[in-house]
Coordinates of C-alpha atoms in Angstrom, one line a residue:
M19 CA 0.0 0.0 0.0
T20 CA 1.4 3.3 -1.0
V21 CA 1.6 6.4 1.3
D22 CA -1.2 8.1 -0.7
Q23 CA -3.4 5.0 -0.4
A24 CA -2.9 4.9 3.3
Q25 CA -3.7 8.6 3.7
E26 CA -6.8 8.1 1.6
R27 CA -7.9 5.2 3.8
R28 CA -7.3 7.2 7.0
G29 CA -9.3 10.1 5.4
R30 CA -12.2 7.8 4.6
R31 CA -12.2 6.5 8.2
T32 CA -12.2 10.0 9.6
R33 CA -15.1 11.1 7.4
R34 CA -17.1 8.0 8.4
R35 CA -16.5 8.7 12.1
L36 CA -17.4 12.4 11.7
S37 CA -20.6 11.5 9.8
A38 CA -21.5 8.9 12.5
L39 CA -20.8 11.5 15.2
L40 CA -23.0 14.1 13.5
T41 CA -25.8 11.6 13.1
A42 CA -25.6 10.6 16.8
L43 CA -25.7 14.3 17.8
A44 CA -28.7 14.8 15.6
G45 CA -30.4 11.8 17.2
V46 CA -29.6 13.2 20.7
A47 CA -31.0 16.6 19.7
L48 CA -34.2 14.9 18.3
L49 CA -34.6 12.9 21.6
A50 CA -34.1 16.1 23.7
A51 CA -36.7 17.9 21.5
M52 CA -39.2 15.1 22.0
I53 CA -38.7 15.1 25.7
T54 CA -39.0 18.9 25.9
I55 CA -42.2 18.8 23.9
A56 CA -43.7 16.0 26.0
L57 CA -43.0 17.9 29.2
W58 CA -44.4 21.1 27.7
Y59 CA -47.6 19.3 26.7
R60 CA -47.8 17.6 30.1
D61 CA -47.9 21.0 31.8
G62 CA -50.5 22.3 29.4
G63 CA -48.2 24.1 26.9
R64 CA -49.1 24.2 23.3
Y65 CA -47.5 25.2 20.0
Q66 CA -49.7 26.6 17.3
V67 CA -49.4 28.5 14.0
V68 CA -51.4 31.6 13.3
A69 CA -53.5 31.0 10.1
T70 CA -55.4 34.4 9.7
P71 CA -54.3 38.0 10.0
S72 CA -56.4 39.8 12.6
M73 CA -53.6 40.0 15.2
G74 CA -51.8 42.5 13.0
T75 CA -48.1 42.9 13.5
F76 CA -48.2 41.2 16.9
A77 CA -48.8 37.8 15.3
P78 CA -48.9 37.9 11.5
V79 CA -50.0 34.9 9.4
G80 CA -47.3 32.2 9.8
T81 CA -46.3 33.1 13.4
L82 CA -45.6 30.3 15.8
V83 CA -47.2 31.0 19.1
L84 CA -46.4 29.3 22.3
T85 CA -49.0 29.3 25.0
E86 CA -49.2 28.1 28.6
P87 CA -52.1 28.0 31.0
A88 CA -52.5 30.5 33.9
A89 CA -54.6 30.7 37.0
A90 CA -56.2 33.9 35.7
Y91 CA -55.8 36.2 32.7
R92 CA -55.6 39.9 32.7
L93 CA -56.8 42.7 30.4
G94 CA -54.4 42.9 27.4
D95 CA -53.3 39.3 27.5
V96 CA -53.3 37.5 24.2
I97 CA -55.0 34.1 24.7
T98 CA -55.7 31.1 22.6
Y99 CA -59.2 29.7 23.3
Q100 CA -61.8 27.3 21.9
P101 CA -64.9 29.1 20.8
P102 CA -68.3 27.4 21.3
V103 CA -68.6 26.4 17.6
P104 CA -69.4 23.1 15.9
Q105 CA -65.7 22.4 15.5
P106 CA -64.4 22.5 19.1
Q107 CA -60.9 21.5 18.0
D108 CA -60.5 24.9 16.3
T109 CA -58.9 27.7 18.3
K110 CA -58.7 31.4 18.1
T111 CA -55.9 33.6 19.3
H112 CA -57.0 37.1 20.3
R113 CA -56.4 39.8 22.9
I114 CA -58.6 40.2 26.0
V115 CA -60.3 43.6 25.8
R116 CA -62.9 43.2 28.5
I117 CA -63.5 41.0 31.6
E118 CA -67.0 40.4 33.1
P119 CA -68.0 38.5 36.2
G120 CA -69.7 35.2 35.6
P121 CA -71.5 32.6 37.7
D122 CA -68.4 30.3 37.6
G123 CA -65.7 32.8 37.4
P124 CA -64.5 35.5 35.0
L125 CA -65.7 35.7 31.4
Y126 CA -63.3 37.0 28.9
I127 CA -64.2 39.1 25.8
A128 CA -61.5 39.1 23.1
R129 CA -60.8 40.9 19.9
G130 CA -58.2 40.8 17.2
D131 CA -55.8 43.7 17.2
I132 CA -57.0 45.0 13.8
N133 CA -60.6 43.8 14.0
G134 CA -63.5 46.3 14.0
A135 CA -65.6 44.3 16.5
E136 CA -65.2 42.0 19.5
D137 CA -65.5 38.3 19.2
P138 CA -69.2 37.2 19.7
W139 CA -68.5 35.0 22.7
K140 CA -68.0 35.4 26.4
I141 CA -65.2 33.0 27.1
P142 CA -65.1 31.0 30.4
Q143 CA -61.8 30.1 32.0
R144 CA -62.3 26.4 31.0
S145 CA -62.3 27.3 27.3
V146 CA -58.9 29.1 27.4
V147 CA -56.0 27.0 26.1
G148 CA -53.5 29.4 27.5
K149 CA -51.8 32.8 27.3
V150 CA -49.3 33.5 24.5
V151 CA -45.9 33.7 26.1
F152 CA -43.8 33.7 22.9
A153 CA -44.5 34.6 19.3
A154 CA -41.9 33.7 16.5
H155 CA -42.7 35.5 13.3
G156 CA -42.3 33.4 10.2
V157 CA -41.4 30.2 12.0
G158 CA -44.9 28.8 11.4
W159 CA -44.3 29.0 7.7
L160 CA -41.2 26.9 8.1
L161 CA -43.1 24.3 10.2
R162 CA -45.8 24.1 7.5
A163 CA -43.2 23.7 4.8
T164 CA -41.0 21.2 6.7
P165 CA -43.1 18.0 5.9
L166 CA -43.2 18.9 2.2
L167 CA -39.5 19.7 2.1
A168 CA -38.5 16.6 4.1
L169 CA -40.6 14.1 2.1
G170 CA -39.7 15.8 -1.2
G171 CA -36.1 15.9 -0.2
A172 CA -36.1 12.2 0.7
V173 CA -37.6 11.4 -2.7
V174 CA -35.0 13.5 -4.5
W175 CA -32.1 12.1 -2.5
W176 CA -33.0 8.4 -2.7
G177 CA -34.4 8.6 -6.2
T178 CA -31.1 10.0 -7.5
K179 CA -29.2 7.5 -5.5
L180 CA -31.1 4.5 -6.8
L181 CA -31.9 5.5 -10.3
A182 CA -29.1 7.9 -11.5
T183 CA -25.4 7.2 -12.1
R184 CA -22.9 9.0 -10.0
F185 CA -22.2 11.4 -12.9
W186 CA -25.8 12.7 -12.8
R187 CA -26.5 12.6 -9.1
V188 CA -25.2 16.1 -8.1
P189 CA -26.8 18.1 -10.9
L190 CA -30.1 16.1 -10.6
R191 CA -30.2 16.8 -6.8
V192 CA -29.5 20.5 -7.3
L193 CA -32.3 20.6 -9.8
G194 CA -34.6 18.5 -7.7
F195 CA -34.1 20.5 -4.5
S196 CA -34.6 23.8 -6.4
L197 CA -37.8 22.6 -7.9
L198 CA -38.9 21.4 -4.5
L199 CA -38.3 24.8 -2.9
V200 CA -40.1 26.6 -5.8
T201 CA -43.1 24.2 -5.6
T202 CA -43.4 24.6 -1.8
T203 CA -43.3 28.4 -2.1
L204 CA -46.0 28.4 -4.8
V205 CA -48.2 26.1 -2.6
L206 CA -47.8 28.0 0.7
K207 CA -47.1 31.6 -0.6
P208 CA -45.1 32.5 2.5
F209 CA -43.3 35.6 1.2
V210 CA -45.7 37.9 -0.6
A211 CA -49.5 37.9 -0.1
T212 CA -52.2 40.5 0.6
I213 CA -55.8 40.6 1.7
T214 CA -58.1 43.5 0.7
R215 CA -60.4 44.2 3.7
S216 CA -62.5 47.2 2.6
V217 CA -63.0 49.6 -0.3
T218 CA -64.8 52.9 0.2
A219 CA -65.1 56.0 -2.0
D220 CA -65.8 59.6 -1.3
A221 CA -65.0 63.0 -2.7
A222 CA -61.3 62.5 -1.7
G223 CA -60.9 59.4 -3.8
T224 CA -61.1 55.6 -3.4
H225 CA -59.8 54.2 -0.1
I226 CA -58.6 50.6 -0.2
T227 CA -57.6 48.9 3.1
V228 CA -55.1 46.1 2.6
I229 CA -53.3 43.7 4.9
S230 CA -49.9 42.0 4.3
T231 CA -50.0 38.3 5.1
G232 CA -46.6 37.4 3.8
M233 CA -43.2 37.5 5.6
L234 CA -41.4 40.1 3.4
P235 CA -42.0 43.9 3.4
I236 CA -43.9 44.8 0.3
R237 CA -45.2 47.8 -1.6
V238 CA -48.9 47.8 -2.8
T239 CA -49.5 50.1 -5.7
A240 CA -52.7 51.2 -7.3
M241 CA -52.5 51.3 -11.1
T242 CA -54.6 54.5 -10.9
G243 CA -52.0 56.1 -8.6
G244 CA -50.9 55.9 -5.0
F245 CA -49.1 53.2 -3.0
V246 CA -48.5 52.0 0.6
D247 CA -45.6 50.1 2.1
L248 CA -46.5 47.2 4.4
A249 CA -44.6 45.1 6.9
S250 CA -45.7 41.6 7.7
G251 CA -49.1 41.8 9.4
E252 CA -49.5 45.5 8.9
I253 CA -52.7 47.1 7.7
Q254 CA -52.8 50.4 5.7
T255 CA -55.3 52.3 3.7
L256 CA -54.3 53.3 0.2
T257 CA -56.0 56.3 -1.4
T258 CA -56.2 56.6 -5.1
I259 CA -58.1 58.8 -7.5
P260 CA -59.2 56.8 -10.5
P261 CA -59.7 58.9 -13.7
P262 CA -63.3 59.5 -14.9
G263 CA -64.7 56.3 -16.4
A264 CA -62.2 54.0 -14.9
R265 CA -63.6 50.6 -13.8
G266 CA -62.1 50.0 -10.4
A267 CA -58.6 50.5 -9.1
P268 CA -56.4 47.4 -9.8
L269 CA -53.6 46.8 -7.3
T270 CA -50.2 45.2 -7.7
S271 CA -47.8 44.2 -4.9
G272 CA -44.1 43.5 -4.9
V273 CA -41.2 43.0 -2.6
H274 CA -39.9 46.3 -1.2
M275 CA -36.9 45.5 0.9
P276 CA -33.8 47.3 2.2
W277 CA -30.4 46.3 0.6
W278 CA -29.3 44.1 3.4
L279 CA -32.4 42.0 3.2
W280 CA -31.9 41.7 -0.6
L281 CA -28.4 40.4 0.1
T282 CA -29.7 37.9 2.6
M283 CA -32.3 36.6 0.2
M284 CA -29.7 36.3 -2.6
G285 CA -27.5 34.2 -0.3
L286 CA -30.4 31.9 0.4
W287 CA -31.2 31.6 -3.4
M288 CA -27.6 30.6 -4.1
L289 CA -27.6 27.7 -1.7
P290 CA -28.4 25.1 -4.4
M291 CA -25.4 26.4 -6.4
V292 CA -23.2 26.2 -3.2
Y293 CA -24.3 22.6 -2.6
G294 CA -23.3 21.7 -6.2
L295 CA -19.9 23.3 -5.9
V296 CA -19.2 21.6 -2.5
A297 CA -20.3 18.3 -3.8
A298 CA -18.1 18.7 -6.9
V299 CA -15.1 19.5 -4.8
R300 CA -15.7 16.6 -2.4
R301 CA -16.3 14.0 -5.1
P302 CA -14.3 14.9 -8.2
L303 CA -15.5 12.7 -11.0
P304 CA -12.1 11.8 -12.6
D305 CA -10.9 10.1 -9.4
A306 CA -14.2 8.3 -8.7
P307 CA -14.5 4.5 -8.7
P308 CA -16.6 3.1 -11.6
D309 CA -19.6 2.3 -9.3
G310 CA -19.6 5.5 -7.3
G311 CA -17.3 4.1 -4.5
E312 CA -20.0 4.3 -1.8
G313 CA -19.1 2.1 1.2
P314 CA -16.0 0.9 2.9
E315 CA -13.7 1.5 -0.1
G316 CA -15.4 4.6 -1.5
R317 CA -14.9 8.3 -0.8
G318 CA -18.0 8.8 1.3
P319 CA -19.6 7.4 4.5
G320 CA -21.2 4.0 4.5
P321 CA -24.9 3.4 3.6
G322 CA -26.0 3.0 7.2
V323 CA -24.8 6.5 8.1
M324 CA -26.2 8.0 4.9
A325 CA -29.6 6.4 5.6
A326 CA -29.7 7.6 9.3
A327 CA -29.2 11.3 8.6
P328 CA -32.3 11.7 6.3
A329 CA -34.3 9.5 8.7
V330 CA -33.5 11.9 11.5
V331 CA -34.6 14.9 9.4
L332 CA -37.8 13.2 8.3
V333 CA -38.9 12.1 11.8
S334 CA -38.1 15.6 13.1
A335 CA -40.2 17.2 10.4
L336 CA -43.2 14.9 10.9
L337 CA -43.0 15.4 14.7
L338 CA -43.0 19.2 14.4
S339 CA -45.9 19.2 11.9
L340 CA -48.0 17.1 14.2
V341 CA -47.3 19.4 17.2
A342 CA -47.9 22.8 15.6
R343 CA -51.6 23.0 15.1
P344 CA -53.2 26.0 13.3
T345 CA -54.9 28.7 15.3
Q346 CA -57.1 31.5 13.8
A347 CA -56.7 35.2 14.5
G348 CA -60.2 35.3 13.0
Y349 CA -61.3 38.5 11.3
T350 CA -64.4 40.1 12.6
A351 CA -66.0 43.5 11.9
T352 CA -69.2 45.4 12.5
V353 CA -71.6 46.0 9.7
A354 CA -73.5 49.3 9.6
N355 CA -76.7 49.0 7.6
S356 CA -76.6 52.7 6.7
T357 CA -73.6 52.1 4.4
N358 CA -73.6 48.3 4.2
T359 CA -69.8 48.1 4.7
A360 CA -67.6 46.0 6.8
A361 CA -64.0 47.1 7.6
S362 CA -61.2 46.4 10.0
A363 CA -60.1 48.7 12.7
A364 CA -58.2 51.6 11.2
Y365 CA -55.5 51.6 13.9
F366 CA -54.2 49.1 16.3
T367 CA -51.5 51.2 18.1
C368 CA -52.0 54.6 19.8
G369 CA -48.9 55.7 17.9
G370 CA -51.0 55.4 14.7
A371 CA -54.4 56.4 16.0
F372 CA -53.6 59.6 17.8
P373 CA -51.8 61.4 15.0
G374 CA -54.0 59.7 12.3
V375 CA -57.6 59.8 13.5
A376 CA -58.1 63.4 12.5
G377 CA -55.2 64.0 10.2
A378 CA -52.2 66.4 10.6
P379 CA -54.1 69.6 9.5
N380 CA -56.7 69.0 12.2
T381 CA -54.3 67.9 14.9
Y382 CA -52.8 70.6 17.1
F383 CA -50.4 68.3 19.0
V384 CA -49.9 64.7 20.1
W385 CA -47.6 64.2 23.0
P386 CA -47.1 60.4 23.4
L387 CA -45.2 61.1 26.7
D388 CA -42.9 58.2 26.0
D389 CA -39.7 60.1 26.0
A390 CA -36.8 58.3 27.7
A391 CA -35.3 61.2 29.6
V392 CA -38.3 62.6 31.4
V393 CA -36.3 62.7 34.7
T394 CA -34.0 65.3 33.1
L395 CA -37.0 67.5 32.1
S396 CA -36.5 66.9 28.4
T397 CA -38.7 67.9 25.6
A398 CA -42.0 66.0 25.0
R399 CA -42.0 65.1 21.3
D400 CA -44.9 65.9 19.1
A401 CA -46.1 62.8 17.1
S402 CA -48.5 64.8 14.9
G403 CA -45.7 66.1 12.6
N404 CA -46.6 69.7 13.4
A405 CA -43.5 70.3 15.6
R406 CA -45.6 71.6 18.6
T407 CA -43.5 70.0 21.3
G408 CA -44.0 70.2 25.0
T409 CA -41.7 70.7 28.0
Y410 CA -41.6 68.5 31.1
V411 CA -41.7 70.7 34.2
N412 CA -40.7 69.2 37.6
G413 CA -40.9 65.6 38.8
F414 CA -41.6 62.8 36.3
T415 CA -40.6 59.1 36.0
S416 CA -41.2 56.6 33.3
T417 CA -43.8 53.9 33.5
T418 CA -45.4 51.4 31.1
T419 CA -47.8 52.8 28.4
P420 CA -51.6 52.1 28.4
C421 CA -51.1 51.0 24.8
S422 CA -49.6 47.6 25.1
R423 CA -48.8 47.3 21.3
D424 CA -46.9 50.6 21.1
T425 CA -43.1 50.9 20.9
P426 CA -41.5 52.3 23.0
N427 CA -43.6 50.9 25.8
R428 CA -43.4 54.0 28.0
A429 CA -45.7 56.6 29.6
V430 CA -45.0 59.0 32.5
T431 CA -45.9 59.1 36.2
L432 CA -46.1 62.5 37.8
A433 CA -44.6 63.2 41.2
P434 CA -45.9 66.6 42.2
T435 CA -45.8 68.5 45.4
A436 CA -47.8 71.5 46.6
T437 CA -45.0 73.8 45.8
L438 CA -43.7 72.0 42.7
P439 CA -46.5 70.7 40.5
S440 CA -45.6 68.4 37.7
Y441 CA -47.0 69.2 34.3
V442 CA -46.2 69.5 30.5
A443 CA -46.3 72.9 29.0
T444 CA -46.1 73.9 25.4
T445 CA -42.6 74.7 24.4
A446 CA -43.6 77.6 22.2
L447 CA -43.7 80.9 24.2
T448 CA -46.2 82.6 22.0
A449 CA -49.9 82.4 23.0
V450 CA -52.3 81.2 20.4
A451 CA -56.0 82.0 19.7
S452 CA -58.7 80.3 21.6
R453 CA -61.3 78.0 19.9
N454 CA -64.9 77.1 20.2
V455 CA -64.4 73.8 18.3
F456 CA -61.9 71.4 19.6
S457 CA -61.3 67.9 21.1
E458 CA -58.8 67.0 23.8
A459 CA -57.8 63.4 24.8
V460 CA -55.5 61.8 27.4
W461 CA -54.9 58.4 28.8
F462 CA -54.7 58.4 32.6
R463 CA -54.3 56.1 35.6
T464 CA -54.6 57.0 39.3
S465 CA -55.9 55.9 42.7
T466 CA -55.9 59.4 44.1
T467 CA -58.6 60.7 46.4
T468 CA -57.7 64.4 45.9
G469 CA -58.5 64.7 42.2
G470 CA -56.5 66.8 39.8
R471 CA -56.4 68.5 36.4
L472 CA -55.6 66.3 33.4
I473 CA -55.6 68.7 30.4
G474 CA -56.9 72.1 29.6
W475 CA -56.4 75.7 28.4
G476 CA -55.2 78.8 30.4
N477 CA -53.8 82.2 29.8
L478 CA -50.4 81.4 31.2
R479 CA -47.8 78.9 29.9
T480 CA -46.4 78.3 33.4
G481 CA -47.7 79.0 36.8
P482 CA -51.4 79.1 37.8
S483 CA -53.5 80.7 35.1
T484 CA -55.9 83.5 36.0
T485 CA -58.4 82.6 33.2
Y486 CA -58.8 78.9 32.6
D487 CA -61.4 76.6 31.1
R488 CA -61.7 74.0 28.2
H489 CA -60.3 71.6 30.8
V490 CA -60.8 68.0 32.0
Y491 CA -60.2 67.2 35.6
M492 CA -61.0 64.6 38.3
T493 CA -63.0 65.3 41.4
D494 CA -61.9 63.9 44.8
G495 CA -64.4 61.1 44.3
G496 CA -62.9 60.1 41.0
Q497 CA -65.5 61.5 38.6
I498 CA -64.3 63.1 35.4
V499 CA -65.5 66.6 34.6
F500 CA -65.3 68.6 31.3
G501 CA -65.8 72.3 31.8
V502 CA -65.9 75.6 29.8
Y503 CA -66.7 79.1 31.0
P504 CA -68.7 81.0 28.4
N505 CA -70.1 84.4 29.4
N506 CA -68.5 84.1 32.8
T507 CA -70.7 81.0 33.6
V508 CA -69.4 77.6 34.7
R509 CA -70.7 74.9 32.4
T510 CA -69.7 71.3 32.9
V511 CA -70.6 67.7 32.1
V512 CA -69.7 65.1 34.6
S513 CA -69.2 61.3 34.4
P514 CA -71.6 59.3 36.5
A515 CA -68.9 56.8 37.5
A516 CA -65.6 57.1 39.2
Y517 CA -62.3 56.3 37.5
N518 CA -59.7 56.5 40.3
D519 CA -59.4 52.6 40.4
G520 CA -55.7 52.3 39.5
R521 CA -56.4 51.2 35.9
W522 CA -55.7 53.0 32.6
H523 CA -58.6 55.0 31.1
L524 CA -59.0 57.2 28.1
A525 CA -60.8 60.6 28.5
V526 CA -61.9 62.6 25.4
A527 CA -63.7 65.9 25.6
V528 CA -65.4 67.5 22.6
L529 CA -66.9 71.0 22.1
S530 CA -68.7 72.1 18.9
P531 CA -71.9 73.7 17.7
A532 CA -73.5 70.3 18.4
G533 CA -72.7 70.7 22.2
A534 CA -70.3 69.4 24.7
A535 CA -69.5 65.7 25.0
L536 CA -67.4 63.7 27.4
Y537 CA -66.2 60.2 26.5
L538 CA -64.6 57.6 28.8
D539 CA -63.0 54.5 27.4
G540 CA -64.5 55.0 24.0
A541 CA -68.1 55.6 25.0
Q542 CA -69.9 58.8 25.7
V543 CA -70.8 59.1 29.3
A544 CA -72.1 62.7 29.5
G545 CA -73.1 65.6 27.2
D546 CA -75.0 68.8 26.9
A547 CA -76.2 70.1 23.6
T548 CA -76.7 73.6 25.0
I549 CA -73.0 74.1 25.7
T550 CA -71.5 75.4 22.4
S551 CA -68.8 77.9 23.3
A552 CA -66.0 78.5 25.8
E553 CA -64.5 81.5 27.5
G554 CA -63.5 84.3 25.1
G555 CA -64.8 82.4 22.1
T556 CA -62.1 82.8 19.4
T557 CA -60.7 86.1 20.7
N558 CA -58.7 85.1 23.8
T559 CA -55.1 83.8 23.6
G560 CA -53.5 81.2 25.8
F561 CA -51.7 77.9 26.1
W562 CA -52.6 74.2 26.3
R563 CA -51.2 72.4 29.3
V564 CA -51.2 68.8 30.6
G565 CA -51.1 67.7 34.3
W566 CA -51.7 71.0 36.2
D567 CA -53.4 74.4 36.2
S568 CA -55.9 76.2 38.2
T569 CA -59.3 74.6 39.0
G570 CA -60.6 76.9 41.8
G571 CA -64.3 77.8 41.6
W572 CA -65.3 74.8 39.4
T573 CA -67.9 72.1 39.9
S574 CA -66.7 69.8 42.7
S575 CA -63.3 71.5 42.5
P576 CA -60.6 68.9 43.5
T577 CA -58.5 69.3 46.6
T578 CA -55.3 69.4 44.5
S579 CA -55.2 71.1 41.1
Y580 CA -52.2 69.1 40.0
W581 CA -52.4 65.5 38.8
T582 CA -51.1 62.6 40.9
G583 CA -50.8 59.5 38.8
S584 CA -49.7 58.4 35.3
L585 CA -50.5 59.9 31.9
G586 CA -50.0 58.8 28.3
Y587 CA -50.8 60.1 24.9
A588 CA -52.2 63.6 25.4
A589 CA -53.6 65.3 22.3
V590 CA -55.5 68.3 21.2
Y591 CA -57.5 68.5 17.9
T592 CA -58.9 71.6 16.2
V593 CA -62.0 69.7 15.1
A594 CA -64.8 67.9 16.9
L595 CA -64.0 64.1 16.9
S596 CA -66.9 61.9 16.1
A597 CA -68.0 59.0 18.3
A598 CA -66.4 56.6 15.8
Q599 CA -63.1 58.4 15.9
V600 CA -63.1 58.4 19.7
R601 CA -63.8 54.7 19.6
Q602 CA -60.8 54.3 17.3
L603 CA -58.5 56.1 19.8
Y604 CA -59.6 53.7 22.5
V605 CA -59.6 50.4 20.7
A606 CA -56.1 51.2 19.4
G607 CA -54.8 51.0 22.9
V608 CA -56.6 48.0 24.4

């Protein structure tokens, strides 16, 4: 035996040992995965794949969600539950938006993040599979594709091994695997897909609401003009103006990715070529034995090792496909007979709803109050795009936002004292004209029994104003008051219920020729059609302020005029918001 032959034999033994080791490690990993899954199932855990789009960007179509049971569930939790329908094995994955007492415990009312209506069932604890504790975007598509890829890959591998000569195996495998990937993509459509949810038309044009159900970022373009860019699970409304006589507004969609994602995708597309090059280097044809040399004297591992590796992959694929059952983020919406239309919720984050509900021209400012440096009295950013920022004055700390789907997940907690009230003042030093038509909104949370002013208008930017109204404040008993001062007369509307329960609530006050209206948590709780103007009408000048200003002399005037508690998303609009728009502000946060 020559030196070269001895080295070749040692190389074959090393490769066989390495292949055997890798196969053994794969088997150990498979066994560990099976044990982990069994323990997870024993403790009530479940793996499921989201099949429909109503959870928006939280869990787009193709998301793998992991759930585990809990003793109780809270407002805002995303749960998987079994609805009382003829197919009890079906499940839905939605967010809890209300909790009601029931004869046998709490009843949960859920809604998809982009749905326009709540689910029609009151869900008892026994019907809840569990709370979503982890959501992996796109992994569900991989699990759905794995059985097809594993079975198809086994057919390609063993078919070429049994039926093709060694000369043709590598090119046929490259071709077979490529066709398998293309076929799987065509069947499942994981990358680019859209759903049109509503189409409406008015004087401004045709408004088309679309949802992206694929994994890649896309651009949807109307052939009559206009486009929107969508991430996976995102919903947007495209406005187009068809020319006179046009029949509809056809849409096209295509991948719209940053350069780094294009490079990543190109690398994945080149994998078949890389496989062919590696195989050609490892098994150069001129040196190959006539029969392919597989086995003890060939250039590759023995048939037992080669059979074990695909078997491990196949068993793993089938196991995962059996474990990951589909769950629906089922689409629901309300239907109004006056227009006979059904549409999804326009917004599912406060960051989208507060600047968007009235549009930038009709929005004076939107302060999300999510700035990271509130302890250093930094500037409160204006999300409306109108650059009307605020200034934090005195003690603030960060807390979690009332809008659980927003990023960053921050709001502010005020820490005032009698001599140093905490508040947010407009940064601009120039007073602006007063208005008789406006809306003001703010999320709040407190358990105070001394009340406080949430938001309002005054003649001074800092310090206690001497003329003040157009404000929303809380009484010592926790009721919310909206008040104006036309013709030197106090006019107020008051909520029947108290809201100092330590939970987040949304207050919206509206003044217009139709009267004064007060909304709490998306529903009107008080109003007076005879209140149509405020102090000074449109001739006074002053400033909007959040968190503190004078309240003396008003209905049930609170003990403290400053707010003690948390605030998030304060906004002022120069138009009267409709009941539907107020509802959009609320549902975007819960």
